[in-house]
XYZ file of C-alpha atoms in Angstrom:
690
model
C 22.405 184.996 4.540
C 25.208 187.942 5.183
C 28.511 187.201 4.410
C 30.317 186.859 7.801
C 33.644 186.992 5.559
C 32.811 190.605 3.970
C 34.867 192.646 4.751
C 35.111 195.286 1.839
C 33.249 198.317 4.351
C 36.626 198.889 4.630
C 38.702 201.565 3.292
C 42.066 200.766 1.100
C 44.765 202.664 2.783
C 45.570 205.445 0.914
C 48.783 205.056 -1.622
C 47.992 201.074 -2.396
C 46.967 200.104 -6.120
C 42.914 199.262 -4.558
C 43.090 202.767 -3.783
C 44.523 204.459 -6.891
C 41.910 201.358 -8.589
C 38.829 202.567 -6.593
C 40.345 206.641 -6.963
C 40.829 206.379 -10.005
C 37.237 205.067 -11.966
C 35.598 206.907 -9.268
C 36.697 210.074 -10.377
C 36.282 209.071 -14.143
C 32.853 208.426 -13.465
C 32.281 211.087 -11.864
C 32.939 213.384 -15.343
C 31.756 210.981 -17.132
C 28.140 211.939 -14.896
C 28.901 215.452 -14.483
C 29.175 215.869 -18.643
C 26.148 213.526 -19.100
C 23.945 216.035 -17.473
C 25.773 219.540 -18.551
C 24.461 217.537 -22.384
C 21.149 217.637 -20.942
C 18.188 220.081 -21.644
C 17.126 221.811 -17.922
C 13.503 222.745 -19.079
C 13.264 219.444 -21.423
C 13.639 217.641 -17.468
C 11.285 219.289 -15.745
C 8.643 218.268 -18.936
C 9.850 214.901 -18.905
C 9.670 214.532 -14.555
C 5.736 216.037 -15.014
C 4.897 212.779 -16.496
C 3.781 209.243 -14.444
C 6.645 207.606 -17.134
C 9.651 209.083 -15.666
C 8.050 208.342 -11.641
C 7.544 204.864 -12.220
C 11.269 204.091 -13.936
C 12.428 205.741 -10.493
C 10.551 204.408 -8.648
C 11.334 200.823 -10.904
C 15.125 201.533 -10.636
C 14.884 201.979 -7.172
C 14.165 200.374 -6.479
C 15.649 197.459 -8.563
C 18.699 198.354 -6.650
C 17.681 197.287 -3.558
C 17.631 194.272 -3.611
C 20.166 192.102 -6.018
C 19.832 188.584 -7.721
C 22.648 186.456 -6.691
C 23.791 183.224 -8.954
C 26.617 180.626 -6.937
C 30.077 181.462 -7.197
C 28.754 185.047 -7.994
C 28.515 186.477 -4.755
C 31.933 188.111 -4.773
C 30.999 190.932 -7.008
C 27.861 191.622 -5.435
C 24.436 189.653 -8.324
C 22.832 191.719 -10.925
C 20.451 193.936 -9.693
C 17.052 194.488 -11.088
C 17.308 197.584 -12.158
C 19.433 197.301 -15.292
C 16.571 195.775 -17.639
C 14.895 200.072 -17.009
C 17.771 202.387 -16.827
C 19.326 200.448 -20.180
C 15.529 201.054 -21.208
C 15.559 204.084 -21.008
C 19.266 204.335 -22.180
C 17.753 203.396 -25.117
C 14.549 205.462 -24.785
C 15.028 208.586 -23.421
C 19.154 208.133 -23.514
C 22.495 208.928 -21.386
C 21.584 211.976 -19.834
C 18.236 210.161 -18.394
C 19.612 207.034 -17.608
C 22.487 207.230 -15.270
C 20.913 210.469 -13.402
C 18.771 207.938 -12.488
C 21.697 204.809 -11.858
C 22.892 207.615 -10.192
C 19.690 207.573 -7.584
C 19.400 204.891 -7.860
C 22.534 203.046 -6.112
C 22.974 206.411 -3.832
C 19.651 205.642 -2.112
C 21.134 201.347 -1.850
C 23.973 202.855 0.606
C 21.941 204.738 2.251
C 19.630 201.679 3.189
C 22.739 198.929 2.917
C 24.534 201.505 4.934
C 27.510 200.964 2.506
C 30.991 202.717 2.934
C 30.761 205.490 1.305
C 32.979 204.908 -1.119
C 31.720 202.208 -2.307
C 27.926 203.801 -3.076
C 30.836 206.707 -4.897
C 32.722 203.667 -7.113
C 28.936 202.094 -7.893
C 27.756 205.289 -9.297
C 31.205 205.492 -10.918
C 30.978 201.857 -12.563
C 27.260 202.376 -13.503
C 27.878 205.682 -15.137
C 31.011 204.050 -17.629
C 28.792 201.540 -17.499
C 25.393 202.906 -19.662
C 28.005 205.130 -21.548
C 29.991 202.756 -22.645
C 27.098 200.929 -24.170
C 25.943 205.109 -25.597
C 29.744 204.933 -26.959
C 28.462 201.933 -29.487
C 24.213 203.281 -30.057
C 26.115 206.465 -30.862
C 27.373 205.014 -33.962
C 25.410 203.439 -35.044
C 23.655 206.484 -34.998
C 21.219 206.257 -31.782
C 21.646 208.965 -29.898
C 17.450 209.722 -27.796
C 16.875 212.323 -26.117
C 13.701 212.910 -23.851
C 12.374 215.441 -26.032
C 12.844 212.597 -29.369
C 13.335 209.176 -27.604
C 14.091 206.592 -30.194
C 12.155 203.320 -30.263
C 13.793 200.444 -31.800
C 12.466 197.669 -34.417
C 13.460 194.454 -36.055
C 16.889 195.654 -37.714
C 18.165 197.686 -34.617
C 18.936 194.764 -32.894
C 22.400 194.481 -33.833
C 23.514 197.783 -32.259
C 21.220 197.507 -29.369
C 23.357 193.744 -28.368
C 26.327 195.389 -29.535
C 25.575 198.287 -26.597
C 24.932 195.470 -24.483
C 28.187 193.917 -24.424
C 29.489 196.565 -23.896
C 27.304 197.269 -20.319
C 28.287 194.220 -20.078
C 31.558 193.344 -20.303
C 33.145 197.507 -19.096
C 30.694 196.813 -15.986
C 32.190 193.213 -15.460
C 36.121 194.980 -16.411
C 35.635 197.150 -12.944
C 34.186 195.369 -10.768
C 35.540 192.388 -10.727
C 39.095 194.434 -11.249
C 38.137 195.776 -7.656
C 37.085 192.488 -6.276
C 40.510 190.468 -7.718
C 42.892 194.366 -6.549
C 40.435 193.570 -2.560
C 41.311 189.800 -2.238
C 44.359 190.136 -3.489
C 43.557 187.309 -6.402
C 44.482 187.598 -9.967
C 40.766 188.892 -12.378
C 40.748 186.002 -14.227
C 40.410 183.946 -11.763
C 37.803 186.413 -10.564
C 36.490 186.750 -14.236
C 36.161 183.495 -14.800
C 34.510 182.651 -11.419
C 31.576 185.296 -11.760
C 32.065 185.865 -15.444
C 29.906 183.185 -16.638
C 26.545 182.906 -14.531
C 26.134 186.773 -14.071
C 26.061 186.907 -18.225
C 23.057 184.446 -18.023
C 21.032 187.175 -15.787
C 22.474 190.399 -17.511
C 21.334 188.986 -20.701
C 17.121 188.059 -19.905
C 17.189 191.671 -17.965
C 19.378 193.238 -21.118
C 16.897 191.616 -23.646
C 14.315 192.384 -22.171
C 15.064 196.032 -22.208
C 13.744 196.542 -26.148
C 10.464 194.988 -25.012
C 9.983 197.598 -22.257
C 11.183 200.356 -24.796
C 8.476 199.491 -26.661
C 5.623 199.173 -24.325
C 6.633 202.732 -22.374
C 6.241 203.461 -26.103
C 3.054 202.025 -26.378
C 1.142 201.843 -23.453
C 2.834 203.039 -20.177
C 0.968 202.585 -17.423
C 1.307 198.224 -18.693
C 5.170 198.319 -17.258
C 5.475 197.331 -13.852
C 3.998 194.437 -15.349
C 7.477 193.447 -15.881
C 8.276 193.718 -12.203
C 6.342 190.204 -12.956
C 8.208 188.544 -14.934
C 11.584 189.751 -12.807
C 10.399 188.563 -8.888
C 9.972 185.406 -11.262
C 13.638 185.970 -11.854
C 14.607 187.078 -8.326
C 13.059 184.662 -6.703
C 14.205 181.168 -8.158
C 17.755 182.450 -8.277
C 17.279 183.377 -4.519
C 15.774 180.085 -3.459
C 18.807 178.214 -6.090
C 21.732 180.383 -4.242
C 20.448 179.828 -0.170
C 20.148 175.315 -1.857
C 24.279 176.269 -2.176
C 24.859 178.257 0.352
C 23.676 176.084 2.202
C 25.588 173.217 1.133
C 28.905 175.202 1.208
C 29.265 177.516 4.807
C 28.563 176.340 8.266
C 24.892 177.020 9.124
C 25.869 177.619 12.338
C 28.902 180.155 11.972
C 27.891 181.348 8.112
C 31.641 180.485 7.706
C 32.858 178.516 4.967
C 32.596 174.547 5.117
C 34.718 171.783 4.700
C 33.013 171.514 0.611
C 34.209 174.863 0.457
C 37.125 175.145 2.089
C 38.333 172.356 -0.660
C 37.239 174.467 -3.977
C 39.348 177.621 -2.802
C 42.623 175.577 -2.004
C 42.711 174.256 -4.997
C 42.033 177.686 -6.984
C 44.695 178.402 -5.457
C 47.261 176.233 -6.094
C 46.022 175.929 -8.718
C 46.704 179.777 -9.899
C 49.570 179.963 -6.873
C 52.703 181.411 -9.250
C 56.199 179.917 -8.526
C 58.084 183.023 -5.497
C 54.743 182.546 -3.607
C 53.009 180.197 -1.136
C 49.748 179.656 -0.601
C 49.543 178.346 3.625
C 46.756 177.096 5.163
C 46.560 176.765 9.182
C 44.403 174.505 10.936
C 42.808 175.813 14.563
C 41.568 174.315 17.387
C 40.057 176.430 20.509
C 41.922 175.075 23.654
C 39.547 174.407 26.666
C 36.551 174.862 24.763
C 34.675 171.747 25.786
C 34.876 172.898 29.482
C 32.751 175.645 28.213
C 30.332 173.804 26.916
C 29.715 171.644 29.599
C 30.033 173.481 32.277
C 27.482 177.272 30.574
C 25.330 174.458 28.305
C 25.817 174.830 24.208
C 23.484 177.297 23.394
C 26.746 179.608 25.327
C 29.344 177.309 23.772
C 27.669 178.299 19.664
C 27.217 182.564 20.648
C 31.549 181.206 21.598
C 31.932 179.570 18.877
C 29.795 182.227 16.809
C 32.270 185.241 18.502
C 34.926 183.401 17.217
C 34.269 183.048 13.915
C 33.550 186.810 13.561
C 37.392 188.090 15.535
C 39.170 185.394 12.901
C 37.029 186.360 9.688
C 38.204 190.027 11.446
C 41.876 189.425 12.015
C 43.097 187.750 8.355
C 43.003 189.057 4.443
C 40.662 190.329 2.856
C 40.487 187.216 0.125
C 42.080 184.707 2.689
C 39.409 181.934 3.992
C 38.045 181.340 7.183
C 36.452 177.933 7.113
C 34.731 175.559 10.655
C 35.803 172.634 9.658
C 33.335 171.130 12.783
C 33.216 171.740 16.421
C 36.058 173.594 17.537
C 38.116 173.227 14.726
C 38.840 175.766 12.312
C 40.839 176.647 8.943
C 42.290 179.888 7.300
C 43.707 179.293 3.814
C 45.715 181.701 2.894
C 45.886 182.105 -1.296
C 49.044 183.488 -0.937
C 51.765 183.471 1.673
C 55.368 184.979 1.212
C 57.454 183.102 3.573
C 57.469 180.973 6.450
C 58.124 183.541 9.036
C 55.245 185.884 7.270
C 52.987 182.609 7.928
C 53.626 182.586 11.752
C 52.418 186.533 11.342
C 48.884 186.032 10.523
C 49.278 183.112 13.081
C 50.207 184.963 15.581
C 47.213 187.850 14.342
C 44.877 185.360 15.259
C 45.850 184.385 18.356
C 46.034 187.412 19.603
C 42.749 188.705 18.153
C 40.636 185.323 20.612
C 43.145 185.819 23.405
C 41.182 189.013 23.214
C 38.612 188.266 26.842
C 34.911 187.677 26.148
C 32.582 188.122 28.796
C 28.918 186.271 28.462
C 25.418 185.380 30.125
C 27.438 187.578 33.189
C 31.203 186.029 32.963
C 34.217 186.115 31.096
C 36.181 183.925 29.683
C 39.702 183.827 27.844
C 39.985 182.018 24.657
C 43.352 179.981 23.753
C 44.047 178.857 20.433
C 46.860 175.797 18.625
C 47.626 176.633 14.868
C 49.244 174.202 13.460
C 51.250 176.153 9.772
C 51.114 173.852 6.557
C 52.597 175.684 3.616
C 52.516 174.397 -0.179
C 54.682 173.449 -2.042
C 56.959 173.685 1.004
C 54.949 170.471 2.528
C 52.160 169.236 0.249
C 50.975 169.516 -3.199
C 47.287 169.305 -2.923
C 44.157 169.923 -0.811
C 44.451 166.871 1.593
C 47.881 166.146 1.954
C 48.034 169.828 3.639
C 44.880 169.674 5.964
C 46.574 166.906 7.545
C 49.749 167.894 7.806
C 48.254 171.263 9.120
C 46.295 169.113 11.789
C 50.005 167.326 12.865
C 51.548 170.808 13.571
C 48.697 171.874 14.464
C 49.281 168.475 17.148
C 52.595 169.177 18.069
C 50.928 172.815 18.885
C 48.224 171.844 21.852
C 51.075 168.527 23.693
C 54.411 171.413 23.753
C 51.359 174.600 24.376
C 53.535 176.195 21.677
C 50.173 177.460 20.758
C 51.720 178.092 17.155
C 53.897 175.078 15.464
C 55.095 174.638 11.872
C 54.653 171.802 10.129
C 57.730 170.167 10.150
C 58.751 165.844 8.996
C 60.978 164.853 11.385
C 58.007 164.895 13.633
C 54.858 163.533 11.073
C 54.135 160.208 12.433
C 51.877 160.066 9.346
C 55.099 159.930 6.623
C 55.685 156.881 5.168
C 58.797 155.629 7.324
C 56.852 156.152 10.623
C 54.066 153.782 8.872
C 57.254 151.718 7.818
C 57.878 151.891 11.671
C 55.025 150.719 12.575
C 55.086 147.783 11.000
C 57.653 147.209 11.762
C 57.224 147.556 15.858
C 54.480 145.368 14.931
C 57.534 142.792 14.368
C 58.922 143.354 16.501
C 56.261 142.773 19.378
C 54.875 138.886 17.664
C 59.103 137.939 17.241
C 60.446 138.995 20.324
C 63.168 141.290 19.276
C 62.434 144.318 22.227
C 64.255 144.193 25.507
C 63.557 145.526 28.892
C 66.715 147.047 30.566
C 67.500 147.785 33.859
C 68.818 150.792 35.345
C 69.399 151.123 39.716
C 68.194 153.634 41.820
C 70.471 154.747 45.235
C 69.190 156.141 47.594
C 71.768 159.235 48.488
C 71.863 159.262 51.744
C 73.509 156.217 52.142
C 74.167 154.823 48.491
C 71.452 151.780 49.444
C 69.435 150.702 46.382
C 66.226 151.085 46.397
C 64.572 150.058 43.166
C 65.196 150.062 39.721
C 63.564 152.085 36.443
C 62.612 149.078 32.910
C 63.334 150.991 30.368
C 62.641 149.717 26.721
C 64.146 148.567 24.076
C 65.139 147.678 19.918
C 67.369 146.746 17.942
C 66.206 146.257 14.759
C 67.143 143.795 12.427
C 68.216 146.385 9.589
C 68.867 149.841 10.569
C 70.001 148.426 14.827
C 69.674 150.308 17.423
C 66.285 152.943 17.380
C 65.135 155.607 20.862
C 61.766 154.591 22.632
C 62.087 158.302 21.482
C 61.348 157.459 18.305
C 58.921 154.401 18.343
C 56.370 154.995 21.852
C 55.410 158.448 20.748
C 54.423 156.437 17.409
C 52.993 153.508 19.259
C 50.932 156.396 21.790
C 49.129 156.832 18.532
C 47.798 153.607 17.389
C 46.177 149.932 18.270
C 49.910 148.879 19.764
C 50.569 150.686 22.961
C 48.495 148.842 25.002
C 50.390 145.494 22.958
C 53.595 147.204 24.403
C 52.313 148.006 27.453
C 51.342 144.333 27.982
C 54.820 143.163 27.348
C 56.956 145.921 29.095
C 54.872 145.107 32.701
C 54.996 141.597 31.689
C 58.699 141.138 31.296
C 59.457 143.963 34.028
C 57.383 141.036 36.445
C 58.453 137.850 35.637
C 61.990 139.416 36.080
C 61.046 141.053 39.138
C 59.357 137.476 40.658
C 62.973 136.167 39.705
C 65.412 138.479 41.623
C 62.183 138.647 44.301
C 62.398 134.951 44.634
C 66.581 134.852 44.825
C 66.097 137.077 47.723
C 66.687 140.033 46.201
C 63.492 142.538 46.755
C 63.751 146.094 44.879
C 60.710 146.670 42.903
C 60.909 148.374 39.465
C 59.564 151.309 38.314
C 57.662 151.074 34.341
C 56.817 153.933 32.374
C 53.885 153.941 30.507
C 51.620 156.914 28.274
C 48.570 158.137 28.940
C 46.373 155.732 26.985
C 47.119 153.251 29.850
C 46.841 155.683 32.186
C 43.409 155.983 30.594
C 42.953 152.337 30.180
C 39.954 150.511 32.544
C 42.043 147.481 32.379
C 45.236 147.724 32.806
C 44.445 147.384 36.932
C 43.230 143.928 36.308
C 46.486 143.223 34.008
C 48.566 144.438 37.106
C 46.837 141.444 39.818
C 46.479 139.181 37.199
C 50.400 139.595 36.131
C 51.261 140.048 40.647
C 48.376 137.451 41.336
C 49.842 134.769 39.203
C 53.905 135.430 39.888
C 53.142 135.430 43.668
C 54.514 139.821 44.023
C 52.984 141.348 46.154
C 51.414 145.422 44.540
C 54.751 146.921 46.012
C 56.966 145.023 43.721
C 55.910 146.970 41.455
C 55.793 151.213 39.774
C 54.519 152.968 37.653
C 55.541 156.111 36.199
C 53.155 159.011 34.715
C 54.847 161.860 33.214
C 53.649 165.066 34.739
C 51.814 166.977 31.624
C 49.978 163.013 31.198
C 48.400 165.056 34.330
C 47.474 168.096 33.848
C 44.566 167.376 32.110
C 41.789 168.234 34.316
C 39.893 164.861 33.941
C 43.271 162.442 34.185
C 43.069 161.427 37.967
C 39.083 161.144 37.420
C 39.806 158.322 35.861
C 38.267 154.511 37.314
C 41.542 153.632 37.017
C 43.426 155.648 39.324
C 41.539 155.253 42.314
C 41.833 151.677 40.872
C 45.198 151.397 40.551
C 45.002 153.473 44.699
C 43.167 150.277 45.697
C 45.148 147.817 43.861
C 47.762 149.192 46.646
C 50.133 149.614 43.033
C 52.211 153.021 44.064
C 52.366 155.572 41.421
C 55.737 157.547 40.483
C 55.330 161.744 39.052
C 57.962 161.400 35.749
C 59.638 164.014 34.949
C 58.245 166.787 37.774
C 59.124 170.705 36.408
C 58.584 170.001 32.343
C 54.868 170.422 33.864
C 51.883 172.569 34.956
C 50.702 170.474 38.024
C 49.763 171.952 40.829
C 49.172 171.403 44.676
C 45.971 170.213 44.304
C 46.839 167.512 41.839
C 49.896 165.557 43.746
C 47.760 165.525 46.832
C 44.695 163.418 44.720
C 46.084 161.719 42.948
C 47.784 159.554 45.478
C 51.770 159.524 43.943
C 53.877 158.612 46.633
C 57.079 159.010 44.467
C 58.353 162.489 42.577
C 61.112 162.725 39.909
C 62.342 165.794 39.315
C 63.621 165.515 35.712
C 67.009 165.136 34.536
C 67.558 168.463 32.847
C 67.225 170.672 36.059
C 69.315 167.932 37.807
C 72.245 167.984 35.117
C 73.434 171.628 35.438
C 72.756 172.091 39.061
C 76.262 172.386 40.030
C 76.593 175.427 37.747
C 73.936 176.780 36.825
C 71.965 178.873 40.295
C 68.818 178.286 38.702
C 68.619 175.500 38.269
C 70.142 174.679 41.777
C 67.411 176.797 43.302
C 64.879 175.347 41.760
C 65.717 171.623 43.022
C 66.247 173.547 45.840
C 62.893 174.278 45.294
C 60.980 171.365 44.275
C 63.131 168.318 46.978
C 61.709 171.343 49.522
C 58.028 171.170 48.102
C 57.807 167.213 47.631
C 59.327 166.898 51.372
C 56.418 169.212 52.645
C 53.836 166.939 50.783
C 55.307 163.894 52.754
C 56.398 161.806 49.343
C 59.502 160.802 48.414
C 62.344 162.747 45.563
C 64.236 161.291 42.876
C 66.147 163.301 40.982
C 67.185 161.643 37.770
C 70.062 162.261 35.285
C 72.729 161.850 38.082
C 76.412 161.818 36.691
C 78.463 163.037 38.643
C 79.179 163.332 42.585
C 79.581 167.569 42.970
C 75.558 166.526 42.221
C 75.555 163.547 44.312
C 76.746 164.978 46.834
C 74.349 169.065 46.466
C 71.685 166.771 45.988
C 71.456 165.093 49.112
C 72.725 168.620 50.805
C 69.501 169.677 49.791
C 67.558 166.730 50.943
C 67.073 164.755 48.219
C 66.169 161.236 48.078
C 66.682 158.415 46.143
C 69.457 159.861 42.912
C 69.275 157.823 39.393
C 72.084 158.480 36.834
C 74.736 156.803 35.387
C 76.792 157.468 37.959
C 74.945 154.975 40.663
C 74.663 153.168 36.677
C 73.711 153.033 33.085
C 70.296 150.798 31.974
C 71.608 146.787 31.565
C 69.939 144.197 30.111
C 68.182 141.292 32.635
C 71.423 139.704 33.082
C 73.787 142.639 34.037
C 71.945 143.888 36.296
C 70.688 141.438 38.074
C 75.162 140.581 38.859
C 74.828 144.122 39.394
C 72.632 143.836 42.398
C 72.885 140.877 44.397
C 76.597 143.143 44.331
C 74.917 146.104 45.970
C 71.509 144.982 47.593
C 71.285 145.020 50.818
C 68.080 144.146 52.852
C 68.802 145.558 56.534
C 71.341 148.596 55.255
C 70.773 151.407 57.971
C 69.411 155.042 56.670
C 72.669 156.748 56.811
C 72.542 161.161 56.174
C 75.936 162.242 53.881
C 76.504 160.835 50.277
C 79.226 157.882 50.368
C 80.409 157.421 46.873
C 82.762 154.118 46.695
C 79.912 153.010 48.137
C 77.321 154.071 45.537
C 79.493 153.742 42.399
C 78.392 151.910 39.879
C 81.007 148.881 39.184
């Protein structure tokens, strides 16, 4: 069960607190090792090396250093090695020099076999030497100083010094290892001790408690010492099974990353220990276009891509940060300590940069990207659930706006209490008839002839007054109300259109619909029923969809769009220029009209760049055989320039503000000419609103 987030083999930067700590302990520990070895009589060591007991113990220590006994929540400190029991027994029987010698050899062998970084191996030699030295000091205080020439065998009255020596050994090792882990992961040492000391103390008690029995056997029947491997093996396998179960419950099976449960535990710990001048950051990260890889290359390739993404993420965060997989292509990153929003954005940018490196799988190269949402404690939320929810809101803002990274913004949170209240008010507004449609004319720039009107939704709240569509329409799009809202708009627009058409004002009406509406298979049936009920042809109504809605790969393949085309209801592409539509998509969508976004039209008289953009769009639309409509026309100068470019239709305050049905009817009677001929050249005196 290799931990993919383990970065302890990466050497610390020179001069950092972790570097200073590791270097200091390594120097002190190695010095203690050298001093202990200088006190060892070479002749006595040679005589000891000729005995089978020495090599039996050496082999047991080395083997015991290869695989630690892992316990739940103690993996951060590396577990407890079975060699502890034999090393402590050697300390009691032969003394400190022989014990540190065997321990050092065992640790070095462990480093070679497991390919640990040299700084980790040296630190482990040092901390184990210091722990044995602390135990030897306690024994010496009781007059117990064993050596190879005069081994020591404990008896009943010696339990107290042995127990105190064991406590000294465990306390020294726990403080040194937990101190290194705390500095590496930038966590409080108290937090690390709380998480690891309890579980590890039980294992150490068992192993150190058996050490005196090993000494007794060593003294009376050395050949029976290997039998102690049996209880150790039982402890090892029991602990391994327990850890494996815990690991499966707290980690993702595919990537090995922490899952939601583990993320909750880690976040709650970070929130509990956050200082007043620190923030805790929670990122939610969603891969862009991952479904395309899965659908095209199959799930095995998709799984390998997720594993590669996991590896990149875990090696792009700082030690102590937590990368978790929540499911599918969604990941979370916990920053237990982050300075401010700027630092959080830097980390998010680093994560995205790591992911954008091309990936090659099955002979193909993939470009991976992600949208990241950021929420901070205590700025945005006080607990995990709210942090996750608000990171999710920010992530979808990043995805919708294609910005890559977004910080949580309360005013854009559709799930805030204020917006939920507004949603309830909107439902009552639909039921109580508080919504109205206003109508804005669309005028041919060449002649001033009326080409249609656009129906615009308005809501006057009984308490808050006029509420902009930008406030409540996006809210409805994310709820069950969108279908009701669209039904109201279509029915009201068709009813008003029928009144106009049956009195000779045969003006087509445009209605805005959302992405959810466009993918609703019932929409064509609703339109067909309404047209039949009011006796109107399909061309009496036009549906406007934003360009951004249609940039999705699946949008133009939906049966709804085909059904609308078969019905004969024309589509218009709204806000053109703000998204990423391609010529192929324009052709496949059977669009009859393209509306140029007002943000470009406003500035064509002052900005050469906007002038070139609008001119290019007009030429493009004309080359495709479509009609161009400029939104936001507010001055004669802009209208004249658009007409000179060849733009077909204009819409804006110059021709008429959005008007209630009664005012729009008066305006149409004054300006609508059924048999008006197409003229070339803009005529402001004809087209200006009365």
